[in-house]
Short mmCIF file of C-alpha atoms in Angstrom, two decimals:
data_model
loop_
_atom_site.label_atom_id
_atom_site.label_comp_id
_atom_site.label_asym_id
_atom_site.label_seq_id
_atom_site.Cartn_x
_atom_site.Cartn_y
_atom_site.Cartn_z
CA MET A 515 -86.57 -40.45 20.36
CA ASN A 516 -88.34 -37.82 18.37
CA ARG A 517 -88.34 -38.83 14.63
CA TYR A 518 -89.31 -36.24 12.17
CA PRO A 519 -89.96 -37.65 8.72
CA THR A 520 -88.62 -35.10 6.39
CA ASN A 521 -89.92 -34.58 2.83
CA GLN A 522 -86.79 -32.71 1.79
CA ARG A 523 -85.75 -33.88 -1.67
CA PHE A 524 -82.95 -32.68 -3.96
CA THR A 525 -82.59 -32.60 -7.59
CA ILE A 526 -78.82 -33.10 -8.32
CA ASN A 527 -76.74 -33.46 -11.34
CA LEU A 528 -73.92 -36.04 -11.26
CA GLU A 529 -71.08 -36.54 -13.68
CA ILE A 530 -70.75 -40.30 -14.09
CA ASN A 531 -68.49 -41.83 -16.87
CA LYS A 532 -68.21 -38.40 -18.52
CA GLU A 533 -72.06 -38.22 -18.83
CA TRP A 534 -74.48 -36.09 -16.90
CA TYR A 535 -77.45 -37.29 -15.15
CA GLU A 536 -80.19 -35.24 -13.43
CA ILE A 537 -81.73 -37.23 -10.52
CA ASP A 538 -84.21 -36.72 -7.69
CA ILE A 539 -82.88 -37.92 -4.45
CA LEU A 540 -83.33 -38.05 -0.68
CA ALA A 541 -80.46 -36.75 1.37
CA SER A 542 -80.03 -40.19 3.06
CA ASP A 543 -79.69 -42.03 -0.32
CA ILE A 544 -76.25 -43.58 -0.52
CA LEU A 545 -74.28 -43.30 -3.73
CA LEU A 546 -74.37 -46.99 -4.38
CA ASP A 547 -78.27 -47.10 -4.44
CA VAL A 548 -78.48 -44.12 -6.64
CA LEU A 549 -76.11 -45.61 -9.13
CA ARG A 550 -77.80 -48.92 -9.17
CA ASP A 551 -81.50 -48.03 -8.71
CA LYS A 552 -81.94 -44.57 -10.17
CA ILE A 553 -79.26 -44.60 -12.96
CA GLY A 554 -79.19 -48.32 -13.89
CA LEU A 555 -75.54 -48.68 -13.46
CA THR A 556 -75.45 -51.96 -11.64
CA GLY A 557 -71.76 -52.75 -11.85
CA ALA A 558 -71.14 -51.60 -8.39
CA LYS A 559 -72.32 -54.36 -6.11
CA PRO A 560 -73.88 -54.17 -2.79
CA GLY A 561 -71.96 -56.52 -0.53
CA CYS A 562 -71.52 -55.75 3.20
CA LEU A 563 -72.84 -52.29 2.99
CA ASN A 564 -70.54 -51.67 5.88
CA GLY A 565 -67.34 -50.46 4.04
CA ASP A 566 -65.60 -53.73 4.58
CA CYS A 567 -65.86 -55.66 1.21
CA GLY A 568 -65.16 -53.19 -1.40
CA ALA A 569 -67.65 -54.78 -3.97
CA CYS A 570 -69.28 -51.26 -4.26
CA THR A 571 -66.03 -49.43 -5.18
CA VAL A 572 -66.22 -46.67 -7.67
CA ILE A 573 -63.72 -44.05 -8.47
CA VAL A 574 -64.48 -40.42 -7.33
CA ASN A 575 -62.03 -37.70 -8.36
CA ASN A 576 -59.46 -40.33 -9.26
CA GLN A 577 -59.56 -42.00 -5.79
CA PRO A 578 -61.27 -45.22 -4.90
CA ILE A 579 -64.35 -44.86 -2.74
CA LYS A 580 -66.78 -47.37 -1.34
CA SER A 581 -69.99 -46.11 -2.62
CA CYS A 582 -71.85 -47.60 0.44
CA LEU A 583 -69.93 -45.11 2.52
CA MET A 584 -71.00 -41.97 0.64
CA LEU A 585 -74.20 -40.04 0.30
CA ALA A 586 -75.12 -39.34 -3.22
CA ILE A 587 -75.53 -35.76 -2.29
CA GLU A 588 -71.82 -35.60 -1.35
CA ALA A 589 -70.93 -36.51 -4.98
CA ILE A 590 -72.09 -33.14 -6.41
CA ASP A 591 -69.21 -31.54 -8.23
CA THR A 592 -67.16 -34.76 -8.50
CA GLU A 593 -66.27 -36.91 -11.44
CA ILE A 594 -67.42 -40.44 -10.90
CA LEU A 595 -66.21 -43.36 -12.74
CA THR A 596 -68.01 -46.85 -12.49
CA ILE A 597 -67.05 -50.11 -14.15
CA GLU A 598 -69.52 -49.24 -17.00
CA GLY A 599 -67.11 -46.43 -17.88
CA LEU A 600 -64.04 -48.59 -18.19
CA LYS A 601 -64.53 -50.19 -21.69
CA ASP A 602 -61.48 -51.77 -23.17
CA THR A 603 -58.98 -50.74 -20.46
CA PRO A 604 -55.82 -52.70 -20.01
CA ILE A 605 -56.74 -53.61 -16.48
CA GLN A 606 -60.08 -55.20 -17.73
CA ARG A 607 -58.30 -57.22 -20.44
CA ALA A 608 -55.73 -58.31 -17.81
CA PHE A 609 -58.53 -59.71 -15.52
CA VAL A 610 -59.81 -61.77 -18.44
CA GLU A 611 -56.45 -62.96 -19.62
CA HIS A 612 -55.35 -64.00 -16.02
CA PHE A 613 -58.71 -65.47 -15.07
CA ALA A 614 -58.83 -63.03 -12.20
CA PHE A 615 -62.39 -63.81 -11.22
CA GLN A 616 -64.48 -66.81 -10.22
CA CYS A 617 -67.95 -66.01 -9.20
CA GLY A 618 -67.30 -62.33 -10.35
CA TYR A 619 -69.18 -60.55 -7.64
CA CYS A 620 -66.17 -58.67 -6.38
CA THR A 621 -64.60 -58.16 -9.91
CA SER A 622 -65.93 -54.76 -10.62
CA GLY A 623 -64.76 -53.42 -7.31
CA PHE A 624 -61.23 -54.90 -7.71
CA ILE A 625 -60.91 -53.72 -11.33
CA LEU A 626 -61.75 -50.21 -10.18
CA ILE A 627 -59.34 -50.17 -7.27
CA CYS A 628 -56.64 -51.38 -9.57
CA GLN A 629 -57.57 -48.73 -12.10
CA ALA A 630 -57.50 -46.18 -9.40
CA LEU A 631 -54.08 -47.16 -8.32
CA LEU A 632 -52.71 -47.05 -11.90
CA LEU A 633 -54.20 -43.56 -12.31
CA ASN A 634 -52.31 -42.42 -9.31
CA ASP A 635 -49.07 -44.41 -9.74
CA ASN A 636 -48.22 -46.36 -12.79
CA ASN A 637 -45.29 -48.03 -11.07
CA PRO A 638 -46.59 -48.81 -7.56
CA SER A 639 -44.30 -50.71 -5.19
CA PRO A 640 -45.49 -54.27 -4.15
CA GLU A 641 -46.26 -52.81 -0.72
CA LYS A 642 -48.43 -50.17 -2.16
CA ILE A 643 -50.29 -52.77 -4.41
CA LYS A 644 -50.90 -54.80 -1.24
CA THR A 645 -52.05 -51.75 0.70
CA TRP A 646 -54.62 -50.57 -1.92
CA LEU A 647 -55.81 -54.06 -2.76
CA SER A 648 -56.43 -54.92 0.84
CA SER A 649 -59.42 -52.69 0.62
CA ASN A 650 -61.38 -55.33 -1.20
CA ILE A 651 -62.37 -58.84 -0.46
CA CYS A 652 -62.75 -61.83 -2.78
CA ARG A 653 -64.54 -64.62 -1.00
CA CYS A 654 -63.43 -66.97 -3.82
CA THR A 655 -59.92 -66.13 -2.69
CA GLY A 656 -58.74 -65.40 -6.25
CA TYR A 657 -56.09 -62.88 -4.94
CA LYS A 658 -53.14 -64.42 -6.79
CA GLU A 659 -54.68 -63.97 -10.17
CA ILE A 660 -55.85 -60.45 -9.28
CA GLU A 661 -52.32 -59.50 -8.27
CA GLU A 662 -50.90 -60.98 -11.45
CA SER A 663 -53.39 -59.03 -13.53
CA ILE A 664 -52.30 -55.66 -12.05
CA ARG A 665 -48.60 -56.66 -12.21
CA SER A 666 -49.10 -57.52 -15.93
CA VAL A 667 -50.32 -54.09 -16.69
CA ILE A 668 -47.55 -52.46 -14.74
CA ASN A 669 -45.07 -54.50 -16.64
CA ASN A 670 -46.59 -53.48 -20.03
CA ILE A 671 -46.43 -49.87 -19.03
CA LYS A 672 -42.79 -50.38 -18.09
CA ASN A 673 -41.98 -52.19 -21.37
CA GLN A 674 -43.63 -49.55 -23.47
CA SER A 675 -41.71 -46.77 -21.70
CA ILE A 676 -38.47 -48.73 -22.46
CA LYS A 677 -39.43 -49.02 -26.16
CA MET B 555 -79.70 -47.82 2.58
CA LEU B 556 -80.79 -46.04 5.76
CA SER B 557 -84.21 -46.74 7.22
CA TYR B 558 -84.89 -43.05 7.75
CA ASN B 559 -84.38 -39.79 5.81
CA PHE B 560 -82.73 -36.60 7.11
CA GLU B 561 -82.29 -33.07 6.02
CA TYR B 562 -78.96 -32.13 4.61
CA TYR B 563 -77.05 -28.79 5.05
CA LYS B 564 -73.64 -27.89 3.81
CA PRO B 565 -72.70 -24.58 5.42
CA LYS B 566 -69.83 -22.46 4.01
CA SER B 567 -68.70 -21.07 7.29
CA ILE B 568 -68.26 -21.92 10.96
CA LYS B 569 -70.92 -19.38 11.92
CA GLU B 570 -73.41 -20.80 9.38
CA ALA B 571 -72.84 -24.40 10.73
CA ILE B 572 -73.43 -23.37 14.33
CA GLU B 573 -76.53 -21.35 13.36
CA GLN B 574 -78.00 -24.41 11.45
CA TYR B 575 -77.30 -26.55 14.45
CA GLN B 576 -79.10 -24.27 16.71
CA THR B 577 -82.00 -23.81 14.23
CA SER B 578 -82.47 -27.52 14.03
CA LYS B 579 -82.29 -27.96 17.84
CA SER B 580 -84.87 -25.14 18.22
CA GLN B 581 -87.28 -27.26 16.02
CA ASP B 582 -86.68 -30.12 18.51
CA LYS B 583 -84.69 -32.08 15.94
CA LYS B 584 -81.53 -33.99 16.42
CA PRO B 585 -78.78 -32.58 14.20
CA LEU B 586 -75.37 -34.15 13.66
CA TYR B 587 -72.23 -32.58 12.36
CA TYR B 588 -70.92 -34.76 9.49
CA GLY B 589 -67.42 -35.20 8.27
CA GLY B 590 -66.65 -38.31 6.18
CA GLY B 591 -69.81 -39.91 7.41
CA THR B 592 -68.54 -43.57 7.52
CA GLU B 593 -69.73 -44.06 11.24
CA ILE B 594 -73.04 -42.19 10.69
CA LEU B 595 -73.79 -44.31 7.69
CA THR B 596 -72.74 -47.73 8.96
CA LEU B 597 -74.29 -47.23 12.43
CA GLY B 598 -77.27 -45.47 10.95
CA ARG B 599 -77.99 -48.33 8.73
CA LEU B 600 -78.21 -50.54 11.97
CA ASN B 601 -80.31 -47.82 13.65
CA TYR B 602 -77.65 -47.32 16.19
CA ILE B 603 -77.37 -43.71 15.21
CA TYR B 604 -80.32 -41.51 14.37
CA THR B 605 -80.37 -37.88 13.06
CA ASP B 606 -82.93 -35.57 11.66
CA ALA B 607 -80.40 -33.22 10.03
CA ILE B 608 -76.91 -33.69 8.84
CA ILE B 609 -74.60 -30.55 8.76
CA ASP B 610 -71.81 -31.45 6.47
CA LEU B 611 -68.66 -29.64 7.54
CA LYS B 612 -66.75 -30.30 4.29
CA GLY B 613 -67.76 -26.90 2.94
CA ILE B 614 -65.99 -24.88 5.62
CA PRO B 615 -62.60 -23.58 4.53
CA GLU B 616 -61.10 -23.77 8.03
CA CYS B 617 -61.95 -27.42 8.26
CA LYS B 618 -60.11 -28.21 5.00
CA GLU B 619 -56.83 -26.44 5.97
CA PHE B 620 -53.51 -28.29 5.75
CA GLY B 621 -50.23 -26.59 6.20
CA PHE B 622 -47.88 -24.51 8.42
CA GLN B 623 -49.11 -21.52 10.28
CA ASN B 624 -46.37 -19.70 12.33
CA ASN B 625 -44.70 -22.60 14.09
CA GLU B 626 -47.53 -25.08 13.84
CA LEU B 627 -48.83 -27.63 11.50
CA VAL B 628 -52.52 -27.07 11.12
CA ILE B 629 -54.82 -30.02 10.05
CA GLY B 630 -58.41 -29.30 9.23
CA SER B 631 -60.83 -31.74 10.81
CA THR B 632 -62.47 -32.82 7.41
CA LEU B 633 -59.24 -33.95 5.82
CA SER B 634 -59.36 -37.60 5.03
CA LEU B 635 -56.85 -40.03 6.59
CA SER B 636 -55.45 -40.87 3.16
CA VAL B 637 -54.16 -37.32 2.83
CA PHE B 638 -51.58 -38.24 5.62
CA GLU B 639 -50.56 -41.40 3.81
CA GLU B 640 -49.38 -39.39 0.82
CA ASN B 641 -48.00 -36.30 2.79
CA LYS B 642 -45.54 -37.45 5.32
CA VAL B 643 -44.99 -34.19 7.07
CA PHE B 644 -45.91 -35.78 10.45
CA PRO B 645 -44.50 -39.28 10.15
CA LEU B 646 -46.14 -40.54 13.40
CA LEU B 647 -49.48 -39.47 12.18
CA THR B 648 -48.71 -41.13 8.79
CA ASN B 649 -47.80 -44.39 10.38
CA THR B 650 -50.62 -44.38 12.81
CA SER B 651 -53.46 -43.37 10.52
CA LYS B 652 -52.38 -45.62 7.62
CA GLU B 653 -53.28 -48.66 9.78
CA VAL B 654 -56.91 -47.35 10.28
CA ALA B 655 -59.50 -49.56 8.28
CA ASP B 656 -58.27 -49.90 4.61
CA TYR B 657 -57.12 -47.58 1.91
CA SER B 658 -60.33 -46.79 0.20
CA SER B 659 -62.24 -46.42 3.49
CA ARG B 660 -59.42 -44.02 4.52
CA ASN B 661 -60.41 -41.86 1.60
CA SER B 662 -63.71 -41.35 3.34
CA ILE B 663 -62.76 -41.41 7.01
CA THR B 664 -61.74 -37.97 8.07
CA ILE B 665 -59.30 -37.11 11.01
CA GLY B 666 -62.05 -35.32 12.81
CA GLY B 667 -64.49 -38.05 12.41
CA ASN B 668 -62.01 -40.65 13.58
CA ILE B 669 -61.19 -38.62 16.78
CA CYS B 670 -64.76 -37.76 17.56
CA GLY B 671 -66.22 -41.13 16.59
CA GLN B 672 -67.79 -43.86 18.79
CA ILE B 673 -65.50 -46.61 17.79
CA PHE B 674 -63.19 -47.77 20.59
CA TYR B 675 -60.03 -47.31 18.69
CA ARG B 676 -59.88 -43.86 17.23
CA GLU B 677 -56.05 -44.30 16.63
CA ALA B 678 -55.81 -40.82 14.85
CA VAL B 679 -55.86 -39.09 18.24
CA LEU B 680 -52.69 -40.84 19.59
CA PRO B 681 -50.19 -38.70 17.70
CA PHE B 682 -51.92 -35.47 18.92
CA LEU B 683 -51.95 -36.67 22.56
CA LEU B 684 -48.25 -37.45 22.40
CA SER B 685 -47.34 -34.08 20.84
CA ASP B 686 -49.37 -31.84 23.19
CA SER B 687 -51.30 -30.60 20.22
CA THR B 688 -54.02 -27.97 20.39
CA VAL B 689 -57.51 -28.18 19.12
CA ILE B 690 -59.77 -25.47 17.79
CA ILE B 691 -63.35 -26.10 18.83
CA ALA B 692 -66.35 -24.09 17.45
CA GLY B 693 -69.68 -23.80 19.08
CA PRO B 694 -72.46 -21.51 20.29
CA SER B 695 -70.11 -19.80 22.68
CA GLY B 696 -67.55 -19.02 20.03
CA VAL B 697 -64.35 -20.48 18.57
CA LYS B 698 -61.88 -21.62 21.29
CA LYS B 699 -58.39 -23.20 21.46
CA PHE B 700 -57.52 -25.90 23.95
CA LEU B 701 -54.69 -28.27 24.77
CA ILE B 702 -55.87 -31.65 23.52
CA ASN B 703 -54.62 -33.23 26.75
CA GLU B 704 -57.02 -31.08 28.73
CA ILE B 705 -60.03 -31.64 26.59
CA PHE B 706 -59.53 -35.28 25.52
CA ASN B 707 -60.63 -37.58 28.33
CA LYS B 708 -61.71 -40.88 26.96
CA GLU B 709 -63.31 -38.69 24.21
CA LEU B 710 -63.04 -35.21 22.93
CA ARG B 711 -65.31 -33.35 25.47
CA LEU B 712 -67.54 -31.33 23.16
CA ASP B 713 -70.46 -29.40 24.55
CA GLU B 714 -73.76 -29.51 22.71
CA GLY B 715 -73.49 -27.76 19.27
CA GLU B 716 -69.67 -27.77 19.28
CA PHE B 717 -67.45 -29.31 16.60
CA LEU B 718 -63.72 -29.80 15.97
CA VAL B 719 -62.33 -27.34 13.41
CA GLN B 720 -58.55 -27.90 13.40
CA ILE B 721 -55.63 -29.52 15.23
CA GLY B 722 -52.40 -27.78 15.67
CA THR B 723 -49.10 -29.48 16.26
CA GLU B 724 -45.76 -27.67 16.92
CA LYS B 725 -43.07 -28.28 14.49
CA GLU B 726 -40.55 -29.61 17.03
CA TYR B 727 -42.74 -32.63 17.53
CA LEU B 728 -43.08 -33.52 13.91
CA LYS B 729 -39.58 -35.07 13.45
CA ALA B 730 -39.10 -36.33 17.00
CA PRO B 731 -38.12 -39.97 17.14
CA TYR B 732 -41.28 -42.23 17.15
CA LEU B 733 -42.80 -45.71 16.74
CA SER B 734 -46.40 -46.78 16.08
CA VAL B 735 -47.15 -50.39 16.61
CA LYS B 736 -50.42 -52.04 15.67
CA LYS B 737 -51.06 -55.55 16.61
CA ARG B 738 -53.82 -57.70 15.15
CA LYS B 739 -54.79 -61.09 16.24
CA GLN B 740 -54.49 -62.32 12.66
CA TRP B 741 -54.09 -60.89 9.01
CA ASP B 742 -52.91 -57.45 8.15
CA THR B 743 -56.09 -55.67 7.85
CA GLY B 744 -59.22 -55.45 9.96
CA TYR B 745 -59.81 -54.38 13.48
CA PRO B 746 -56.69 -54.26 15.79
CA LEU B 747 -56.15 -55.96 19.04
CA LEU B 748 -54.22 -52.86 20.16
CA THR B 749 -52.15 -49.96 18.97
CA VAL B 750 -49.27 -48.39 20.94
CA ALA B 751 -47.77 -45.07 19.69
CA ALA B 752 -44.58 -43.64 21.16
CA LEU B 753 -42.70 -40.41 20.72
CA LYS B 754 -39.30 -39.44 22.27
CA LYS B 755 -39.06 -35.81 23.45
CA ASP B 756 -36.19 -34.40 25.43
CA GLY B 757 -34.98 -37.96 26.27
CA ILE B 758 -38.31 -39.07 27.60
CA ILE B 759 -40.61 -41.59 25.73
CA ARG B 760 -44.31 -40.75 25.66
CA PHE B 761 -46.89 -43.50 25.17
CA ALA B 762 -50.42 -43.46 23.98
CA PHE B 763 -52.73 -46.55 23.74
CA SER B 764 -55.69 -47.65 21.62
CA GLY B 765 -57.47 -50.90 21.83
CA VAL B 766 -56.37 -51.54 25.43
CA CYS B 767 -59.31 -49.87 26.96
CA PRO B 768 -62.73 -48.88 25.37
CA TYR B 769 -61.06 -45.53 24.57
CA PRO B 770 -57.77 -44.11 23.60
CA PHE B 771 -55.51 -42.59 26.30
CA ARG B 772 -52.08 -41.33 27.18
CA SER B 773 -51.02 -41.96 30.73
CA ILE B 774 -48.51 -39.70 32.37
CA GLN B 775 -48.20 -42.06 35.31
CA MET B 776 -47.34 -44.95 33.01
CA GLU B 777 -44.78 -42.86 31.17
CA LYS B 778 -42.96 -42.00 34.43
CA ILE B 779 -42.47 -45.69 35.28
CA LEU B 780 -41.74 -46.65 31.72
CA ASN B 781 -38.89 -44.16 31.66
CA ASP B 782 -37.49 -45.14 35.05
CA LYS B 783 -34.00 -46.19 34.23
CA LYS B 784 -33.45 -47.73 37.54
CA LEU B 785 -35.67 -50.67 36.45
CA SER B 786 -35.37 -53.32 33.70
CA TYR B 787 -37.61 -53.08 30.77
CA LYS B 788 -39.80 -55.91 31.95
CA ASP B 789 -40.07 -54.44 35.51
CA ARG B 790 -40.95 -51.09 34.04
CA VAL B 791 -43.74 -52.46 31.91
CA LEU B 792 -45.13 -54.63 34.74
CA ALA B 793 -44.96 -51.84 37.11
CA SER B 794 -46.69 -49.47 34.70
CA PHE B 795 -49.68 -51.76 34.41
CA GLU B 796 -50.56 -50.77 37.90
CA TYR B 797 -51.67 -47.47 36.28
CA LEU B 798 -53.57 -48.89 33.46
CA PRO B 799 -57.08 -47.41 33.26
CA SER B 800 -60.01 -49.78 33.42
CA PRO B 801 -61.63 -51.86 32.02
CA ILE B 802 -59.31 -53.63 29.77
CA LEU B 803 -61.17 -54.60 26.61
CA ASN B 804 -62.27 -58.19 26.49
CA ASP B 805 -64.02 -58.95 23.19
CA ILE B 806 -63.91 -60.96 20.04
CA GLU B 807 -60.62 -59.44 18.98
CA GLY B 808 -58.88 -60.71 22.16
CA SER B 809 -59.47 -61.26 25.87
CA ASP B 810 -58.22 -58.85 28.42
CA GLY B 811 -55.45 -61.28 29.48
CA TYR B 812 -54.19 -61.68 25.85
CA ARG B 813 -54.21 -57.99 25.41
CA LEU B 814 -51.95 -57.51 28.47
CA PHE B 815 -49.71 -60.23 27.28
CA VAL B 816 -49.35 -58.47 23.79
CA LEU B 817 -49.04 -55.14 25.51
CA GLU B 818 -46.16 -56.25 27.74
CA ASN B 819 -44.16 -57.44 24.79
CA THR B 820 -45.04 -54.42 22.58
CA LEU B 821 -43.98 -51.98 25.25
CA SER B 822 -40.70 -53.81 25.79
CA ASN B 823 -40.02 -53.61 22.07
CA ILE B 824 -40.80 -49.99 21.90
CA LEU B 825 -38.50 -49.31 24.83
CA SER B 826 -35.72 -51.27 23.15
CA TYR B 827 -36.24 -49.44 19.84
CA LEU B 828 -36.54 -45.95 21.11
CA GLY B 829 -33.44 -46.30 23.29
CA GLY B 830 -34.86 -46.25 26.76
CA GLU B 831 -31.61 -47.42 28.55
CA GLU B 832 -31.94 -50.65 30.50
CA LEU B 833 -30.58 -51.42 33.82
CA GLU B 834 -28.58 -54.69 33.63
#
């Protein structure tokens, strides 16, 4: 097999957590590595690097995306939200209040997929919650507390709308 | 992280994409068309796929189309599978594609990428095989339209430099009675044991399969027997197995014998659900 090392590099601008970053990348750089190594946003975690575990989940244009399955260059002209951009959100507080983490490695990914679900549907069905959250894996198996967290946020939204 | 770098191009037209492919080839490089990239990135990380140049099809308007044209639903090849989860205009497609991988992965996996990928399953093709859909293929020799059942034989038979642009499905198939059944050995997510999709048209139930063999397929011979009302469901299913292609998958998801056992029950259930009258 012929292999042609390419020197092609790109200087791109990415909008992450409402801030702009100018970065120099290779086309083959995945978004996860760029977030962590070039920008210093280490909340997205490298897990399986195969699209299975969801530890690297970020929100791109309001949708949950596994950042190990996306090239950084594909993220041009998108709005990216990482766990660092989610300060004091109800879902973060709910994870703390419901003890929805143990080792914590999967937590940022789970919080972001919950946040993405709430952005798209603030009253999701139990089936929809299960479908979305099945994208992520918690090897400490803290699923019950994670589900309780998102349900508490949904209930709060419902209660506020009733008031 | 990939162990190699590649060039990246995002053409804005079909013509530009084909020209870039040919330019890269003329430089003795190995270009690849790129949709969602999930397979290229995951297999590339393991060095099972190598490319010198990525040609990202997501900038081509025709590859992003989704809507009705004349009597057809037109689906661009770079639409992600999650699109069909939200838009249920083709319920069989919704039900089949929503079982692929998981929700956030389906935001990345494209319909064209799933159909043209290397993975055994490629479930997204099943609804199109059942509905006699057409495919628009672009390549150095132009843009051509084919019946999917003529050009999909174990895989979409693309010549060098060609790529899938769109899939067209006639309206009459979109609301036809259907059933899509995915069986896993355990749990609700992860790789399946097998998937059977069925669609009833003009009183005949059509069947397409994934996870039975190392490629998805529809078998007209199996359909003839499975619709033979002179036989009981069980006899139909067992007789249809004579026409199963080979080999039957035998891997960590399940042995060949277990797959056939599950397939027998699944087909009987589908016959019962879709109203294939049974001889008593």
